[in-house]
mmCIF file of C-alpha atoms and ligand atoms in Angstrom:
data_model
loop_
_atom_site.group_PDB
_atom_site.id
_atom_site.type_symbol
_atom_site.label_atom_id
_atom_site.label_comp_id
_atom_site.label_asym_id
_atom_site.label_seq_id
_atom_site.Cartn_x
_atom_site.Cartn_y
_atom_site.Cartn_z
ATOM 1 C CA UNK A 1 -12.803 -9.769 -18.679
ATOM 2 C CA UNK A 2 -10.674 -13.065 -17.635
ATOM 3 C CA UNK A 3 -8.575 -13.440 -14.671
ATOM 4 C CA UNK A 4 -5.649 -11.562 -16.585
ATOM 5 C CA UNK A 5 -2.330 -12.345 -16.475
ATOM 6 C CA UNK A 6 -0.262 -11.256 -13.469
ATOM 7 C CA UNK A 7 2.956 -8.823 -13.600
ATOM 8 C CA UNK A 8 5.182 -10.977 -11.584
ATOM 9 C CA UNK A 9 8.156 -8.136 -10.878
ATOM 10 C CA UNK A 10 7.202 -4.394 -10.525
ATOM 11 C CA UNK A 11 10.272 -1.706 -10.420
ATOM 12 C CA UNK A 12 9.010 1.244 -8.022
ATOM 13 C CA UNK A 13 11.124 4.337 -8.341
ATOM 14 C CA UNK A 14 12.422 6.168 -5.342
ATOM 15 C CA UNK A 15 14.220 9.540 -5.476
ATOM 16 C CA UNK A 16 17.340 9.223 -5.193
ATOM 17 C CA UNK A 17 18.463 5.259 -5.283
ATOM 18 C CA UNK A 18 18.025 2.397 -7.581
ATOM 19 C CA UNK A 19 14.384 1.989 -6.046
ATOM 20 C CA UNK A 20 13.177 -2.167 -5.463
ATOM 21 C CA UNK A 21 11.353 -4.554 -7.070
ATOM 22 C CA UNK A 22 8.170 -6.110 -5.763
ATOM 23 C CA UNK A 23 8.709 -9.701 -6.821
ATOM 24 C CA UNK A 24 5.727 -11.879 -6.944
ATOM 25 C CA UNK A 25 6.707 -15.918 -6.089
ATOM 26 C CA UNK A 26 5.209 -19.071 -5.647
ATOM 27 C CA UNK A 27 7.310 -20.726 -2.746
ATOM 28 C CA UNK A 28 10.287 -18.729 -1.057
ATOM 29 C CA UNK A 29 12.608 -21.046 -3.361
ATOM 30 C CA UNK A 30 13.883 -17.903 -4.960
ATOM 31 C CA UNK A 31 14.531 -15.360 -1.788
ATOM 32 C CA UNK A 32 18.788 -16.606 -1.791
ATOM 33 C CA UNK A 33 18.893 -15.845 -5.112
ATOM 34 C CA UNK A 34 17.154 -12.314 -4.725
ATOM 35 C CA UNK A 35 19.055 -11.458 -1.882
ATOM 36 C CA UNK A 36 22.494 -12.245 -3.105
ATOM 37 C CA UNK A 37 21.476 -9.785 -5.963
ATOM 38 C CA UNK A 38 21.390 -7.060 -3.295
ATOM 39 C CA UNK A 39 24.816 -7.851 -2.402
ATOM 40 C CA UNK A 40 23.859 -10.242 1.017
ATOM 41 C CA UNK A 41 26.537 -12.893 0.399
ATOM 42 C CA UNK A 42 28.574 -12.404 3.250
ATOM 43 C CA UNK A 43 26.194 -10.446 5.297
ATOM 44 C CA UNK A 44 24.376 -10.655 8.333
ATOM 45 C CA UNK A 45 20.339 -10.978 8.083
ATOM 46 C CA UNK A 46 17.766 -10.225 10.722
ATOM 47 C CA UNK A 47 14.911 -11.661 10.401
ATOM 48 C CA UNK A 48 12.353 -10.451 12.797
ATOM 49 C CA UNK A 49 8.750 -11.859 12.881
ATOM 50 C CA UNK A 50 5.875 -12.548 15.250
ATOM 51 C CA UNK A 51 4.439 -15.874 17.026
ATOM 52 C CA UNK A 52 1.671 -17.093 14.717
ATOM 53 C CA UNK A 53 4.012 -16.528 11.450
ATOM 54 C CA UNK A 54 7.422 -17.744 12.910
ATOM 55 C CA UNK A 55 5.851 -21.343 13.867
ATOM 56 C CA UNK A 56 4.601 -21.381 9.927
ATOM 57 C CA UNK A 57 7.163 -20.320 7.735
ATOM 58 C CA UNK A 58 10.307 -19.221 10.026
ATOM 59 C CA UNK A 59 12.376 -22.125 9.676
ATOM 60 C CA UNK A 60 11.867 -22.276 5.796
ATOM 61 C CA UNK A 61 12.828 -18.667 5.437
ATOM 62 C CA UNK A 62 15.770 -19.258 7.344
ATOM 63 C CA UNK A 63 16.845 -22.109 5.275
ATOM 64 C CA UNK A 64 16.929 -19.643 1.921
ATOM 65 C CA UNK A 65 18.383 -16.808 3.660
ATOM 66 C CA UNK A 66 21.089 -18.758 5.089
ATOM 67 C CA UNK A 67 22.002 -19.914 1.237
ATOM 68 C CA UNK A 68 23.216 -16.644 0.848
ATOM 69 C CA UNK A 69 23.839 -14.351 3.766
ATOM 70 C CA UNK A 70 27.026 -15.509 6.246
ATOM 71 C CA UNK A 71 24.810 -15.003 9.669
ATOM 72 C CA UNK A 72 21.206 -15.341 10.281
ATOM 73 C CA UNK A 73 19.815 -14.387 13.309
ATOM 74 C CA UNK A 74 15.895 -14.243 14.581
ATOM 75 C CA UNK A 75 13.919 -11.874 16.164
ATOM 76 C CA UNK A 76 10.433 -13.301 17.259
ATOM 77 C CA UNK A 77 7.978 -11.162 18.582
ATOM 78 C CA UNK A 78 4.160 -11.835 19.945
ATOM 79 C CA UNK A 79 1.368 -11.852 17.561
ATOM 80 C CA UNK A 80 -0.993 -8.489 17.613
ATOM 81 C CA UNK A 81 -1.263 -4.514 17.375
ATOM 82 C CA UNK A 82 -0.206 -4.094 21.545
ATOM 83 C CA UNK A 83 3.738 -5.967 20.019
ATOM 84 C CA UNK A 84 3.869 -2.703 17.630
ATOM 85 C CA UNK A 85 5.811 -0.671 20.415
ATOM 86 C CA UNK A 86 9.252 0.893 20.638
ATOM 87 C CA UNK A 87 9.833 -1.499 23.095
ATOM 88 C CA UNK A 88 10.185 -4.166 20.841
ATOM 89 C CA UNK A 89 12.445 -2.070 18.499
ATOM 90 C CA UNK A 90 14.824 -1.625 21.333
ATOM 91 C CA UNK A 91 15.030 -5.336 22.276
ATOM 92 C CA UNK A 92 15.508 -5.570 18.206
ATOM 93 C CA UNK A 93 18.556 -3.271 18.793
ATOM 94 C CA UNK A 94 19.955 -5.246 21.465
ATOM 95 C CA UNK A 95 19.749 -8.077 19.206
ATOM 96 C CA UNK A 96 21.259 -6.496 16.364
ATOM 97 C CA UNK A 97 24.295 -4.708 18.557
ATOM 98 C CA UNK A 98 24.891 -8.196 20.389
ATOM 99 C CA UNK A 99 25.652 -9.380 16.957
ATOM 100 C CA UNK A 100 27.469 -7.194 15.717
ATOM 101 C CA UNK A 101 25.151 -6.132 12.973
ATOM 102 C CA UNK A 102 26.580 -2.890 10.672
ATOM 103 C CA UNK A 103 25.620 -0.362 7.906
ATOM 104 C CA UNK A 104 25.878 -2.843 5.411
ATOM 105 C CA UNK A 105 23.641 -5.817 6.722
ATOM 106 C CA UNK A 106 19.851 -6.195 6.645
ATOM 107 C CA UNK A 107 16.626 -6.977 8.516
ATOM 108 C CA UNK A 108 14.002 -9.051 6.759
ATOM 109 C CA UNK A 109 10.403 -8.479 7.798
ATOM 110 C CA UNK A 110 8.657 -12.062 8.046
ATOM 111 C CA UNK A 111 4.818 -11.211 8.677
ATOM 112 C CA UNK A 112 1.839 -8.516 8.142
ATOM 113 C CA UNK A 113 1.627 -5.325 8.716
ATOM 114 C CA UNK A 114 2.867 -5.071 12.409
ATOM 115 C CA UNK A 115 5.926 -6.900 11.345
ATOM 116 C CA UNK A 116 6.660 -4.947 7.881
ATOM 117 C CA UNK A 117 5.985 -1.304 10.157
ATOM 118 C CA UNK A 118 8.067 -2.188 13.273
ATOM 119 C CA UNK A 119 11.401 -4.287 11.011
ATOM 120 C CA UNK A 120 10.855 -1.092 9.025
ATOM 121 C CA UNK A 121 10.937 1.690 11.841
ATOM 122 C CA UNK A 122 13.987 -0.488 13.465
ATOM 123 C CA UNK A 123 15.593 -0.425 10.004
ATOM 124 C CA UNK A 124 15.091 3.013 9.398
ATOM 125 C CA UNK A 125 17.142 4.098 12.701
ATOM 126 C CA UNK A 126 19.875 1.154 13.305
ATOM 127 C CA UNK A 127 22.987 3.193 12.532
ATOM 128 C CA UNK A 128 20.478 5.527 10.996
ATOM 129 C CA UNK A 129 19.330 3.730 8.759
ATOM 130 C CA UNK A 130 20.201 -0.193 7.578
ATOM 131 C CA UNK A 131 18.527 -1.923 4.137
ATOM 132 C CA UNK A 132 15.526 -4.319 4.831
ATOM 133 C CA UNK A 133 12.930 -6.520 2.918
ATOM 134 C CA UNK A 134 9.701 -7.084 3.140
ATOM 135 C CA UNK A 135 8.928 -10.883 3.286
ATOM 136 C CA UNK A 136 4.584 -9.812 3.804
ATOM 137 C CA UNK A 137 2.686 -12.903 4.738
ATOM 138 C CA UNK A 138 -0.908 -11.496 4.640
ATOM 139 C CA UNK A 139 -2.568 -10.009 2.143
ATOM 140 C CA UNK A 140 -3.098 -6.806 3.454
ATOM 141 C CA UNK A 141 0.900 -7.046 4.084
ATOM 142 C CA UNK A 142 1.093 -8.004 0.655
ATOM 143 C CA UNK A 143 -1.105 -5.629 -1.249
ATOM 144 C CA UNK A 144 -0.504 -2.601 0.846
ATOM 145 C CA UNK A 145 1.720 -1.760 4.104
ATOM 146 C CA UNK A 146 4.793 -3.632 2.885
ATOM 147 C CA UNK A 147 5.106 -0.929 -0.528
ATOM 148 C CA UNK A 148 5.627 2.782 -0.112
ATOM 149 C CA UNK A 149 8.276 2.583 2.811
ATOM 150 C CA UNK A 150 5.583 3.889 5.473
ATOM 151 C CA UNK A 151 7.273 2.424 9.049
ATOM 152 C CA UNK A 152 6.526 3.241 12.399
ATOM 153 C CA UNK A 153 5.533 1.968 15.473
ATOM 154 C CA UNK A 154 2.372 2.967 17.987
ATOM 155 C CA UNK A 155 2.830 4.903 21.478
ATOM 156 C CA UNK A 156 0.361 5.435 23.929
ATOM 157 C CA UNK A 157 -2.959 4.583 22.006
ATOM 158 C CA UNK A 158 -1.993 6.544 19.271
ATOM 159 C CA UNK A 159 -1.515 3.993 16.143
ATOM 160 C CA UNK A 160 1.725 4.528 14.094
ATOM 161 C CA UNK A 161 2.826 7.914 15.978
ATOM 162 C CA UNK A 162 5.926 7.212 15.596
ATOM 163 C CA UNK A 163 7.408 6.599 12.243
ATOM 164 C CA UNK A 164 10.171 7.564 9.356
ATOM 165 C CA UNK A 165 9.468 6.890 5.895
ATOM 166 C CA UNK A 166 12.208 4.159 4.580
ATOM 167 C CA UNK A 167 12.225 2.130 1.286
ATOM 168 C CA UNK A 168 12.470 -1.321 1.322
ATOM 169 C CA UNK A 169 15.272 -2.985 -0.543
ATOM 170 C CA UNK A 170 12.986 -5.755 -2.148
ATOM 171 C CA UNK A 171 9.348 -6.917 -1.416
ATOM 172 C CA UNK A 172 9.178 -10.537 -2.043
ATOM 173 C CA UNK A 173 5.825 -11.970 -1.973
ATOM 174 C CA UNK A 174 5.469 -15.526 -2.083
ATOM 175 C CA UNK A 175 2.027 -16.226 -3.173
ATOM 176 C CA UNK A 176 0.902 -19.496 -2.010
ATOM 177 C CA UNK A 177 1.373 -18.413 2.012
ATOM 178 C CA UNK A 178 -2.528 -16.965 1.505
ATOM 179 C CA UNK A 179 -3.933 -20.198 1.226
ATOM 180 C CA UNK A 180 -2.710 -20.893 4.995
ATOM 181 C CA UNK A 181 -4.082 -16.956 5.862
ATOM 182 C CA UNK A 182 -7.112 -17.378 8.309
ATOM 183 C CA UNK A 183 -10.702 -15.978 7.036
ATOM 184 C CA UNK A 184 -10.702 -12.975 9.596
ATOM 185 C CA UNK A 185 -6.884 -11.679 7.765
ATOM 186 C CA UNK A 186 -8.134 -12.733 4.626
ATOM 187 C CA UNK A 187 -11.022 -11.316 4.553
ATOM 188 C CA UNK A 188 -9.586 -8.029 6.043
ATOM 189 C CA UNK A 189 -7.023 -7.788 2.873
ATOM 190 C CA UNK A 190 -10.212 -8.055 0.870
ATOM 191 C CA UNK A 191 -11.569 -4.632 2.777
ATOM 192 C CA UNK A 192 -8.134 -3.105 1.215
ATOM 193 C CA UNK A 193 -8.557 -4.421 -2.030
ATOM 194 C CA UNK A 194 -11.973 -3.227 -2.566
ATOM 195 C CA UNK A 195 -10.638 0.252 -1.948
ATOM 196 C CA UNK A 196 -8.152 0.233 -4.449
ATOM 197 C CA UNK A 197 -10.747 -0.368 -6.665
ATOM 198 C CA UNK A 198 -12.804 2.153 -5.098
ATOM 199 C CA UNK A 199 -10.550 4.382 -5.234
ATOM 200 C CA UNK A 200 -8.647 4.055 -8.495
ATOM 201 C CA UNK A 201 -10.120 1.407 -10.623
ATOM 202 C CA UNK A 202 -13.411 0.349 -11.441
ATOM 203 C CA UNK A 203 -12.687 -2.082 -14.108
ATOM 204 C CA UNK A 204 -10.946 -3.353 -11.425
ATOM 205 C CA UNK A 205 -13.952 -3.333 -8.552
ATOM 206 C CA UNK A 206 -15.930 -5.174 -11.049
ATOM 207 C CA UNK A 207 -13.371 -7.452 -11.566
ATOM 208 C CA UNK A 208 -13.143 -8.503 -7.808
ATOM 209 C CA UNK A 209 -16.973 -8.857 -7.775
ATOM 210 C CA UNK A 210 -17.229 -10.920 -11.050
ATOM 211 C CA UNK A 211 -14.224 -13.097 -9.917
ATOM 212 C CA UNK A 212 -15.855 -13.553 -6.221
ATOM 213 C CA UNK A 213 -15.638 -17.329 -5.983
ATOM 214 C CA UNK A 214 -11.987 -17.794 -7.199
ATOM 215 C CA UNK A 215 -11.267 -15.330 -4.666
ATOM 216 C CA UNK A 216 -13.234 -16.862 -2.043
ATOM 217 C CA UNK A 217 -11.306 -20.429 -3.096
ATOM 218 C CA UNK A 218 -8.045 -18.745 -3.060
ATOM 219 C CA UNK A 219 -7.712 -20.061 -6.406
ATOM 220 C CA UNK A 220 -3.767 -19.351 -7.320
ATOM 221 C CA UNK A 221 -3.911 -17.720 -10.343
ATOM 222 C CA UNK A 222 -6.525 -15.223 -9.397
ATOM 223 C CA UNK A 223 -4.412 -14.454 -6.306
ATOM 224 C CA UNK A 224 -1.424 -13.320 -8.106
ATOM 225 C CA UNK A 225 -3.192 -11.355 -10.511
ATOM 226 C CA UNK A 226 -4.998 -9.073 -7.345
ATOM 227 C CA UNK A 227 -1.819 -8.807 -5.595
ATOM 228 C CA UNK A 228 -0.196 -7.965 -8.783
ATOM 229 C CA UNK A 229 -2.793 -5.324 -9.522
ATOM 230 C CA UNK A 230 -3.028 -4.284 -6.497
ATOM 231 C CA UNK A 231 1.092 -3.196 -5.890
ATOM 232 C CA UNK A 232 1.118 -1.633 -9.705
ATOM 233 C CA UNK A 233 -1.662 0.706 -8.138
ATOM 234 C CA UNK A 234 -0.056 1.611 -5.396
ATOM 235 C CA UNK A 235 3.693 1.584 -7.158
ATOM 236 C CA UNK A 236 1.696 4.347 -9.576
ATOM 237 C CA UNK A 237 0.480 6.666 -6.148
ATOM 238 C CA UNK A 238 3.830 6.007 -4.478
ATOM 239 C CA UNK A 239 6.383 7.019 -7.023
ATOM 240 C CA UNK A 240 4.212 10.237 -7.943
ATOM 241 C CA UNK A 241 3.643 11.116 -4.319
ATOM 242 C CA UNK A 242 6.289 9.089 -1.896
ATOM 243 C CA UNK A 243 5.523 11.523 1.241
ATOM 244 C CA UNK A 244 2.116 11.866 1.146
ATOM 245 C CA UNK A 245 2.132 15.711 -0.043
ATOM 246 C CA UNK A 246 -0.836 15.135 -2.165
ATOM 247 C CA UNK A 247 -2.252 11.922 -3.869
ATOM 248 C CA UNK A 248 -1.307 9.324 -1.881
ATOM 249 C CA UNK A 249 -3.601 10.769 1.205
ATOM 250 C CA UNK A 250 -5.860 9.138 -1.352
ATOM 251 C CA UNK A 251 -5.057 5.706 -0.236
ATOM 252 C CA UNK A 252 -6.625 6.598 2.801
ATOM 253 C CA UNK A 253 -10.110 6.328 1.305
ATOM 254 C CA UNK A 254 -12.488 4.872 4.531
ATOM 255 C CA UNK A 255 -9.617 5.458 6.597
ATOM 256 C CA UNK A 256 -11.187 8.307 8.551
ATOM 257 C CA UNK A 257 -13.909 6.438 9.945
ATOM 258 C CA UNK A 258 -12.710 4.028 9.823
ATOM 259 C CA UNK A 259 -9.500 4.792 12.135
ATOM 260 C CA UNK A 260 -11.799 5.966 14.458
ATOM 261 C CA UNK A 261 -13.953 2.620 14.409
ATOM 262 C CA UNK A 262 -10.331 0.322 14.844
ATOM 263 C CA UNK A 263 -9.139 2.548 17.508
ATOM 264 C CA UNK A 264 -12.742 2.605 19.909
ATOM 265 C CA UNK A 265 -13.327 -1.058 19.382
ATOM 266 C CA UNK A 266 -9.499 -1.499 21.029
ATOM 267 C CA UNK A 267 -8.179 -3.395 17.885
ATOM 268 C CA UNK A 268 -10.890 -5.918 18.278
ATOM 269 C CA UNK A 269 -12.200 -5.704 14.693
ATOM 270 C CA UNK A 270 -9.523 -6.056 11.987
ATOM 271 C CA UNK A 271 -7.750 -3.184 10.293
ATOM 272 C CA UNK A 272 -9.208 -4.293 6.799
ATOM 273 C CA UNK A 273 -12.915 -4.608 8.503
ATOM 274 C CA UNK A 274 -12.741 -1.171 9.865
ATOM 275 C CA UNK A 275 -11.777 0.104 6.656
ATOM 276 C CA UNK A 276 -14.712 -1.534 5.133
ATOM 277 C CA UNK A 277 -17.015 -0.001 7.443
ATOM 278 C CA UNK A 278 -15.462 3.596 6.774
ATOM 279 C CA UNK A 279 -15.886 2.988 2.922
ATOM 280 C CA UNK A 280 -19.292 2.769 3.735
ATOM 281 C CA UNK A 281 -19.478 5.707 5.798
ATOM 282 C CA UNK A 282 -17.895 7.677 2.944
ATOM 283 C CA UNK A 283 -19.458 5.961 0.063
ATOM 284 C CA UNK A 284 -22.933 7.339 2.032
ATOM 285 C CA UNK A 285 -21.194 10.707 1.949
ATOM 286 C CA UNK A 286 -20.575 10.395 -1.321
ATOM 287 C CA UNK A 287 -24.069 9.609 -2.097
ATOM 288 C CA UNK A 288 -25.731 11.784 -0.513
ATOM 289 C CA UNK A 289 -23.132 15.101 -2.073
ATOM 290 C CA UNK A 290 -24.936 13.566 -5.502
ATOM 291 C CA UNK A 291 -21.469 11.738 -6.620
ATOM 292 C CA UNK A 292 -22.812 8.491 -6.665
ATOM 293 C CA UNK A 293 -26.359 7.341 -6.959
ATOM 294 C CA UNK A 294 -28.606 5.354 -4.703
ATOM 295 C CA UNK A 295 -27.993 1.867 -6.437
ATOM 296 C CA UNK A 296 -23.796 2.289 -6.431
ATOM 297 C CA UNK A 297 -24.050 3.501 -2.772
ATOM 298 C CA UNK A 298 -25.902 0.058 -1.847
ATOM 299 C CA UNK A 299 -23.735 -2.431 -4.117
ATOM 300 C CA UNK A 300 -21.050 -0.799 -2.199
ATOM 301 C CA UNK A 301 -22.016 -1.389 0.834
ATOM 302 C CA UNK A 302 -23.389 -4.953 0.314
ATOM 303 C CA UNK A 303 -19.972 -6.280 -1.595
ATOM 304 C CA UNK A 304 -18.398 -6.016 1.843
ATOM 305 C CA UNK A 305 -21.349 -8.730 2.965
ATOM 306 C CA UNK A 306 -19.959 -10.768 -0.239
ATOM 307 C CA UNK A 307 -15.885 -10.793 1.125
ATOM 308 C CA UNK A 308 -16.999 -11.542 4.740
ATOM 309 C CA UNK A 309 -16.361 -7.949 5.507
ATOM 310 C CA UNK A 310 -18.929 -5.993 8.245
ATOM 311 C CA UNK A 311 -21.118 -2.819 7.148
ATOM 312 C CA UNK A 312 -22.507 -2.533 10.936
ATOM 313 C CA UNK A 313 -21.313 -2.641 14.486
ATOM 314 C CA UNK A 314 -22.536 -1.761 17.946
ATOM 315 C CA UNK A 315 -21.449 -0.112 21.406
ATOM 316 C CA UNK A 316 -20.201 2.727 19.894
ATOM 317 C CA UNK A 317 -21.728 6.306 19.654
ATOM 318 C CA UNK A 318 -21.600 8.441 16.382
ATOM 319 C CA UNK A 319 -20.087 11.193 18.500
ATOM 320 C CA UNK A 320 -17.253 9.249 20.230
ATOM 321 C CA UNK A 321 -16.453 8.854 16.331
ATOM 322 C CA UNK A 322 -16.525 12.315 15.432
ATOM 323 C CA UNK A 323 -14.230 12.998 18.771
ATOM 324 C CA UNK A 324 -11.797 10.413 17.564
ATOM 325 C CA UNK A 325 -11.400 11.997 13.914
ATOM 326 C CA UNK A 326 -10.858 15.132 15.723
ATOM 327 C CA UNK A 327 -7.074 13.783 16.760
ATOM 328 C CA UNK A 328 -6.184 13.133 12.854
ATOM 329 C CA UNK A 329 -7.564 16.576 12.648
ATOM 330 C CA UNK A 330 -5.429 17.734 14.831
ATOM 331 C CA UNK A 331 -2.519 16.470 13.553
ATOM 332 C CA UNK A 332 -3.428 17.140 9.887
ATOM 333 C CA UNK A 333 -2.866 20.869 10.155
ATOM 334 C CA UNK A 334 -6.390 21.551 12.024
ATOM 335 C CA UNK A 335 -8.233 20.044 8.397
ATOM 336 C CA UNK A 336 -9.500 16.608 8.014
ATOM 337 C CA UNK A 337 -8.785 15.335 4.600
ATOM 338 C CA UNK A 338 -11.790 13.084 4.568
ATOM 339 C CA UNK A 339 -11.725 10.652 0.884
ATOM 340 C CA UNK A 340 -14.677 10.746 -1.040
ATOM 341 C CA UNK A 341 -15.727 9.328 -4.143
ATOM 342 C CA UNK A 342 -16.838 11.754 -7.330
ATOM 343 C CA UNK A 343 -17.555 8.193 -9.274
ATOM 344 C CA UNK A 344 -16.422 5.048 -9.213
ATOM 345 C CA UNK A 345 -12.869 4.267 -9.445
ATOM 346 C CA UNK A 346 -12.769 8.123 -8.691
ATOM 347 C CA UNK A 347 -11.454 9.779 -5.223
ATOM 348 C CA UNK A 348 -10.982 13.300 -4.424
ATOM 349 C CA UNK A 349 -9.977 14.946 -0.769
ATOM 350 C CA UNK A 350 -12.482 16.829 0.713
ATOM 351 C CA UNK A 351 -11.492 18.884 3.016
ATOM 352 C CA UNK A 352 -15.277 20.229 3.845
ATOM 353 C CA UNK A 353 -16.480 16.824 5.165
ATOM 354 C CA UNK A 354 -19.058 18.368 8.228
ATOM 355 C CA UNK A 355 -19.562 16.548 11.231
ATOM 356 C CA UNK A 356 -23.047 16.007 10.767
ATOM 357 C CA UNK A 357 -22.500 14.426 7.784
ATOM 358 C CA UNK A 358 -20.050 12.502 9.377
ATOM 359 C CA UNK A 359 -23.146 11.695 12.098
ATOM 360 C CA UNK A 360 -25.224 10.920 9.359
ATOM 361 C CA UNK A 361 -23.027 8.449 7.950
ATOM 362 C CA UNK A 362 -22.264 6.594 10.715
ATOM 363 C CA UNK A 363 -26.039 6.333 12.142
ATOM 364 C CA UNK A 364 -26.875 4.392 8.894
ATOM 365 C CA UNK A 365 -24.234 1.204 10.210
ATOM 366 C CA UNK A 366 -25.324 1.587 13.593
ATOM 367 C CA UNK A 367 -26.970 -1.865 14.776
ATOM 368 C CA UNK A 368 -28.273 -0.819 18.044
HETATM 369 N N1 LIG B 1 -1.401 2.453 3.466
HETATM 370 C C1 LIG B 1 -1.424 3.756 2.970
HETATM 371 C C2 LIG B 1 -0.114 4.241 2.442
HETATM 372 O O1 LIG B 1 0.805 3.476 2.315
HETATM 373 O O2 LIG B 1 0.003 5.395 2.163
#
């Protein structure tokens, strides 16, 4: 199998409006243009990012945006997980009242996931509800959390508690900004990918492990063509499944231990590493229920070695993980709808996941 060519603009439905296109760029030469095809001439644009993307790409952004909209104003934000607060969304309102912002303007998310969830979530409830685009700037942004309309912001400890559900207008993904992404984001948009393969497609897990190197390099072609993939998968669960009723719970594959993992190390590890390490945990599961066999359960594991990814970690206990899953329980209607895999490019909820299997699966990443 070759690189493949990459889908460069992919229509996802949504009931009840036109839907978006996720456009797939290589500069952000072509944002005015895009925009003024969602009726921005004359309108005012938000664009709201954080500290580390702002200083790279703000001022560029601006430029195109202000080629078509009639006011641009900036919302800048600090870098990390403890910015995701409603907090922020309310200085974002200020912002947006001060300048006279209405039903008919937009916000433009300029960053990863943080920044796509939080734009979102403020977009979502100005005036209830204002149109916004997702500008994502890592790949995890890019191949995930910027598609599907998921928004929200944390409270307390508890990640993404508060949310609404709100399409984008357009997801414009300018392809060349990975090259600048550091090796810890990079590599933790790699832990995402893998699942989709995982998950969905194994041609297209053995595709990421045959083209290892070009990924590594960041070569350009071979970057489109995973982001490409990777947002026609998840168009595909999104459209079928837009409130997570059913299917698109399967996204969440190594998201239960995962979770639990992000949330005890205090957001130390990255999203797309914790992931990894629950993919393990329910690969093992997986393995051991007789879906997948001893040699699948190890390359598994060991591809996460191969995209910088973790499969161990230390100072936590197996049961302060099984305590933590207990609060998705909780607010999963008392079940916990942990992902397994019944093959390769295969998952399936389980909704019979024990905790000693849980224990069992998290003792074998356990490096102390
Ligand atoms: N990131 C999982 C979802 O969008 O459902």
């Amino acid at each position: 199998m070759g690189k493949g060519s990459a889908e460069r603009r992919i229509h996802v439905k949504t009931a009840g409006d036109a839907g978006y296109d996720i456009c797939l760029q290589d500069s952000f030469g072509a944002l005015a243009g895009e925009l003024a095809k969602l009726g921005c001439e004359g309108r005012r644009v938000c664009i709201v990012s954080d500290s580390n993307v702002a200083g790279r790409y703000l001022e560029a952004v601006k430029q195109e945006v202000a080629g078509c909209a009639a006011q641009v104003e900036t919302f800048v934000f600090p870098a990390g997980e403890e910015s995701k607060t409603l907090a922020n969304v309310q200085e974002l309102y200020e912002v947006l009242i001060r300048a006279g912002f209405d039903r008919k303007d937009f916000l433009l998310a300029l960053g990863g996931g943080v920044v796509g969830d939080l734009t979102g979530y403020a977009a979502a409830t100005y005036l209830r509800g204002i149109r916004f685009i997702q500008v994502p700037t890592t790949l995890l942004a890019q191949i995930d959390s910027s598609v599907g309309g998921k928004t929200g912001v944390d409270f307390d400890q508890y990640k993404n508690m508060v949310g609404a559900f709100h399409q984008p207008s357009l997801v414009y993904i300018s392809i060349p900004v990975l090259r600048t992404l550091p090796e810890e984001q990079f590599a933790s948009g790699m832990g995402e990918l893998l699942k989709y393969g995982l998950s969905f497609d194994a041609e297209f897990y053995e595709w990421a492990i045959e083209h290892m190197e070009e990924i590594e390099e960041r070569d350009a072609e071979t970057m489109a063509y995973m982001v490409s993939k990777c947002c026609q998968l998840k168009k595909y669960i999104v459209e079928k499944d837009p409130t997570e009723k059913g299917d698109r719970a399967l996204l969440n594959f190594g998201h239960t231990v995962g979770h639990a993992i992000e949330k005890l190390k205090h957001f130390e590890l990255t999203h797309g590493a914790c992931v990894a390490l629950g993919t393990v945990a329910a690969a093992y599961i997986s393995w051991q229920r007789g879906y997948l066999d001893e040699d699948e359960f190890y390359e598994i594991r060991d591809m996460n070695v191969g995209f910088g990814l973790p499969i161990s970690f230390d100072g936590i206990t197996e049961d302060a993980i099984v305590e933590a899953t207990r609060h998705d329980k909780k607010m999963d209607g008392g079940k916990i709808r942990f992902i397994l895999l019944k093959k390769l490019g295969k998952a399936f909820i389980a909704e019979d996941v024990t905790e000693k299997e849980m224990r069992e699966a998290v003792r074998t990443m356990k490096a102390d």
